[in-house]
PDB file of C-alpha atoms in Angstrom:
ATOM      1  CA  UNK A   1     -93.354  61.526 152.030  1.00 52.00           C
ATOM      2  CA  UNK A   2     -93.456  62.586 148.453  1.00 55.00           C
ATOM      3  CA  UNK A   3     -94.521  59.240 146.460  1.00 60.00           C
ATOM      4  CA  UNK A   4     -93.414  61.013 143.245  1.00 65.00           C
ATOM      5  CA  UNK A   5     -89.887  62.125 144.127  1.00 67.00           C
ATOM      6  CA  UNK A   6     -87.476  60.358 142.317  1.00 65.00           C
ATOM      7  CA  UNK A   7     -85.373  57.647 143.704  1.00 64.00           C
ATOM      8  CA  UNK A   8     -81.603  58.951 144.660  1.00 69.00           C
ATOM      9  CA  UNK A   9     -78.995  57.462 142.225  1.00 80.00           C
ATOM     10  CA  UNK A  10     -76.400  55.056 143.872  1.00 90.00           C
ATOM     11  CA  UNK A  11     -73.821  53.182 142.367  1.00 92.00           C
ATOM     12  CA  UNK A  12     -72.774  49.378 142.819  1.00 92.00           C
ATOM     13  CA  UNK A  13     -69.297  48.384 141.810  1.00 94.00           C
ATOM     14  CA  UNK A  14     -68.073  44.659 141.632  1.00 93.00           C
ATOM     15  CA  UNK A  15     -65.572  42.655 140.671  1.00 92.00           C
ATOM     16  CA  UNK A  16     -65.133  38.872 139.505  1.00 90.00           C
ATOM     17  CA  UNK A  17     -63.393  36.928 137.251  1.00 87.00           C
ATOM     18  CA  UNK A  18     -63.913  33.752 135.024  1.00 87.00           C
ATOM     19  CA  UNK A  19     -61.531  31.731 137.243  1.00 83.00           C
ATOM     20  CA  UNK A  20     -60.498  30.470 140.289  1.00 73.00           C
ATOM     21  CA  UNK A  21     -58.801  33.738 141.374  1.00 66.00           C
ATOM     22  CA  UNK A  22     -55.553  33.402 143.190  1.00 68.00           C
ATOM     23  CA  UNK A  23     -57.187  36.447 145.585  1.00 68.00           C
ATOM     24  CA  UNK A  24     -60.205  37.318 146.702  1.00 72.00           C
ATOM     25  CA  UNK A  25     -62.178  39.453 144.652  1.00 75.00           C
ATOM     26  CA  UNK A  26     -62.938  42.573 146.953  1.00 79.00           C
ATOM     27  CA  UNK A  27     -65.952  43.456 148.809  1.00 86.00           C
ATOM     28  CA  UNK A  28     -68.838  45.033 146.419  1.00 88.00           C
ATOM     29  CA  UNK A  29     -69.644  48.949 147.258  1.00 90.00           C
ATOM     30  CA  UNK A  30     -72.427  50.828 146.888  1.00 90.00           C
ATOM     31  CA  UNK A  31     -71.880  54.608 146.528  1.00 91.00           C
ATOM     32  CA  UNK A  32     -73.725  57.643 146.060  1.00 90.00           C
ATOM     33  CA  UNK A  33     -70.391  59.513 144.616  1.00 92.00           C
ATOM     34  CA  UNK A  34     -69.433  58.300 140.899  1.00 94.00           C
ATOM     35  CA  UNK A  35     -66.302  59.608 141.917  1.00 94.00           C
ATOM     36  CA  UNK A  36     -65.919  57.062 144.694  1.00 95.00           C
ATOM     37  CA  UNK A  37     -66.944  54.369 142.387  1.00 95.00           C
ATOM     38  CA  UNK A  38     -64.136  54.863 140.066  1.00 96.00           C
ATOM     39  CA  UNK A  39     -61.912  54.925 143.277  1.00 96.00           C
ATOM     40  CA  UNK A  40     -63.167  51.549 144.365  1.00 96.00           C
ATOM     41  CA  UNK A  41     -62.255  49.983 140.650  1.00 96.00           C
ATOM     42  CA  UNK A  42     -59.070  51.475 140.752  1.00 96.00           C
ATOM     43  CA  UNK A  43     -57.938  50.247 143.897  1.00 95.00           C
ATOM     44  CA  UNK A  44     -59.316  47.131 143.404  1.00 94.00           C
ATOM     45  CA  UNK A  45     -57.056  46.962 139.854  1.00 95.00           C
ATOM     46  CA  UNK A  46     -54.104  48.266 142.052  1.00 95.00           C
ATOM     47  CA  UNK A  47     -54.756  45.469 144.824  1.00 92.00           C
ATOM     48  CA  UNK A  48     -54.295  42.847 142.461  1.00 90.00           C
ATOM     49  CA  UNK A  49     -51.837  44.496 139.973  1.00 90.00           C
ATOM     50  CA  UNK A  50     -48.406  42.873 142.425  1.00 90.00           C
ATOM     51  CA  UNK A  51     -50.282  38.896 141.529  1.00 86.00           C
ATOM     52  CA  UNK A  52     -50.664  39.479 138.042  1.00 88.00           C
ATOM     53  CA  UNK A  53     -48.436  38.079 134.945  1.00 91.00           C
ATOM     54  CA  UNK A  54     -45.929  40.598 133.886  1.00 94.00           C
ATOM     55  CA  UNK A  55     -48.331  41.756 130.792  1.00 95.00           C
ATOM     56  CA  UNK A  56     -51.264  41.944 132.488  1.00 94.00           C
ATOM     57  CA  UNK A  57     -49.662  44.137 135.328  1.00 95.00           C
ATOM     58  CA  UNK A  58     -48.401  46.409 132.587  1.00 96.00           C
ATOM     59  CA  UNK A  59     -52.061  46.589 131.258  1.00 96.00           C
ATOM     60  CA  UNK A  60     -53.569  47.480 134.363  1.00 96.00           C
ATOM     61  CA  UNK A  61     -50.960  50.039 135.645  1.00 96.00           C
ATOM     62  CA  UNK A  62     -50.966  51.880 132.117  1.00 97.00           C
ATOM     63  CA  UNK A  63     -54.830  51.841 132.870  1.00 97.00           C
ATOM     64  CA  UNK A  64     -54.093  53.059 135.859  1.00 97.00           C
ATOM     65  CA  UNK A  65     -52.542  55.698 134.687  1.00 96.00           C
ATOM     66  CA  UNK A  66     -54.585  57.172 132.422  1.00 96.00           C
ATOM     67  CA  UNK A  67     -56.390  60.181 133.800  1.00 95.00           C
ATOM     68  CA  UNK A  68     -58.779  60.689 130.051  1.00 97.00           C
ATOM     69  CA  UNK A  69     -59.845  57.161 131.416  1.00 95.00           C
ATOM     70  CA  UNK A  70     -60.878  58.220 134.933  1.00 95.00           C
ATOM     71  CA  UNK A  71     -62.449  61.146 133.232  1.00 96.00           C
ATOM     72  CA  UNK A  72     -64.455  59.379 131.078  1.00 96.00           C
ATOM     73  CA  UNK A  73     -65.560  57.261 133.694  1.00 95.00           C
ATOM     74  CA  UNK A  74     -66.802  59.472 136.185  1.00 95.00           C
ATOM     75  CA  UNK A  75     -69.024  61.370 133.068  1.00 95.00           C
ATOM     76  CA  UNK A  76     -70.101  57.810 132.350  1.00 95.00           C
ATOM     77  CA  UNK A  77     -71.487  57.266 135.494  1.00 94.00           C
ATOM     78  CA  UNK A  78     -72.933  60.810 135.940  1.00 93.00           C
ATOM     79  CA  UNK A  79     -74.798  60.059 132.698  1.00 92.00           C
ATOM     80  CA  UNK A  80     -76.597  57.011 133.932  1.00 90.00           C
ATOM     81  CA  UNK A  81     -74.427  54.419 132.163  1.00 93.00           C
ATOM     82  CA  UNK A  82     -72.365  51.830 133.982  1.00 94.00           C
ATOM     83  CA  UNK A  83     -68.486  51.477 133.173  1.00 96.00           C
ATOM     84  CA  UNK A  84     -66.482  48.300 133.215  1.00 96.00           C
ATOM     85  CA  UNK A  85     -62.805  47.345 133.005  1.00 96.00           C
ATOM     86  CA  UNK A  86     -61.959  44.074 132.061  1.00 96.00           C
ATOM     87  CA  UNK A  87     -58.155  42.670 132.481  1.00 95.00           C
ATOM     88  CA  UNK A  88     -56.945  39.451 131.218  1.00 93.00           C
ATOM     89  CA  UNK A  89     -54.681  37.941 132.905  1.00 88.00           C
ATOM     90  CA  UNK A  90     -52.196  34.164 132.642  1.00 86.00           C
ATOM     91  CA  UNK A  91     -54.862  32.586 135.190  1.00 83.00           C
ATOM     92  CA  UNK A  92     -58.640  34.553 133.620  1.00 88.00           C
ATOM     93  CA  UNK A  93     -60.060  37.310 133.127  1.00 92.00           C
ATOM     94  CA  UNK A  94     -60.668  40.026 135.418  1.00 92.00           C
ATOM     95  CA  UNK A  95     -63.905  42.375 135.050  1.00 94.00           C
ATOM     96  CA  UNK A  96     -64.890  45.156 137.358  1.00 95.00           C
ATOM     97  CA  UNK A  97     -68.210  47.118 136.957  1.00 95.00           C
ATOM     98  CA  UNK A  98     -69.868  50.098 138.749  1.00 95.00           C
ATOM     99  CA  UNK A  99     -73.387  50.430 137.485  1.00 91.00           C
ATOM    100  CA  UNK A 100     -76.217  53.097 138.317  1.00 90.00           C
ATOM    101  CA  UNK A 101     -78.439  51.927 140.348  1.00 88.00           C
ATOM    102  CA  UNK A 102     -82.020  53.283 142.408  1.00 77.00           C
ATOM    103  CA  UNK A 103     -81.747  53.371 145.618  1.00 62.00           C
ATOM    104  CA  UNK A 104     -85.307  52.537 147.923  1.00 55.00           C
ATOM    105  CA  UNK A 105     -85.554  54.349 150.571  1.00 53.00           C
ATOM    106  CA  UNK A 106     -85.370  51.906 153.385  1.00 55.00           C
ATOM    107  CA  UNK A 107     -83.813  54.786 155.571  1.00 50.00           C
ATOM    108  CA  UNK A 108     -85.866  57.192 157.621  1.00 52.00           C
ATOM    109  CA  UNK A 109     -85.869  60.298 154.946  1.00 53.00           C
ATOM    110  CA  UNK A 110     -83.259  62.214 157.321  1.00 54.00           C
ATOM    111  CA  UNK A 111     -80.251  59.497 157.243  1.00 51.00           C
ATOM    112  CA  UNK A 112     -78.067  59.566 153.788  1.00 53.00           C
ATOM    113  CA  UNK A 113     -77.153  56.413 152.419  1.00 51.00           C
ATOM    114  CA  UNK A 114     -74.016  55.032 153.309  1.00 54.00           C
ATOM    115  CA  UNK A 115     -71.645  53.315 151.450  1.00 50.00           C
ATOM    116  CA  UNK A 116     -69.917  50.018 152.179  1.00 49.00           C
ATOM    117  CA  UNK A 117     -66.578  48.953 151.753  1.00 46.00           C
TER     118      UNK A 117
END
């Protein structure tokens, strides 16, 4: 084993809020894929959009919406810097983040890491 080779970049995305949430926030994920990061957040968002107060659901799903968003995510994330959305909502405050993270290798050096949903 090479003790100089870098760590592999993961990401970890979670999601909370400053209140006593009406649903459960989801499961946290850790990725190696920035792309399925942002697809974690956004489903997430688009879980919880049908509970939310009419302007806060018109927030999210114009969030939603915006592909120069996504974009600017996923380069985000493939640039080492974490990206966070935060929605406020009638009953708090939502926030979801996906930050970079290192991943140890815990794994025997021929088994990927896997994400978890």
């Amino acid at each position: 084993m090479n003790a100089n080779r870098p760590l592999p970049r993961t990401y970890w995305c979670h999601a909370d809020t400053d209140s006593a949430p009406t649903a459960p926030p989801p499961d946290d994920l850790l990725t190696t894929a920035p792309g399925q990061a942002l697809a974690w957040l956004r489903a997430s968002v688009r879980r919880l959009t049908p509970g939310l107060d009419r302007d806060a659901r018109h927030r999210a799903k114009s969030w939603l919406g915006d592909r120069r968003v996504a974009e600017a995510a996923i380069r985000s994330l493939r640039r080492g810097q974490g990206y966070a959305y935060e929605l406020p909502a009638a009953d708090g405050t939502w926030r979801w983040t996906a930050y970079p993270v290192s991943a140890l290798p815990l794994l025997p050096n021929d088994q990927p890491p896997r994400s978890h949903a």
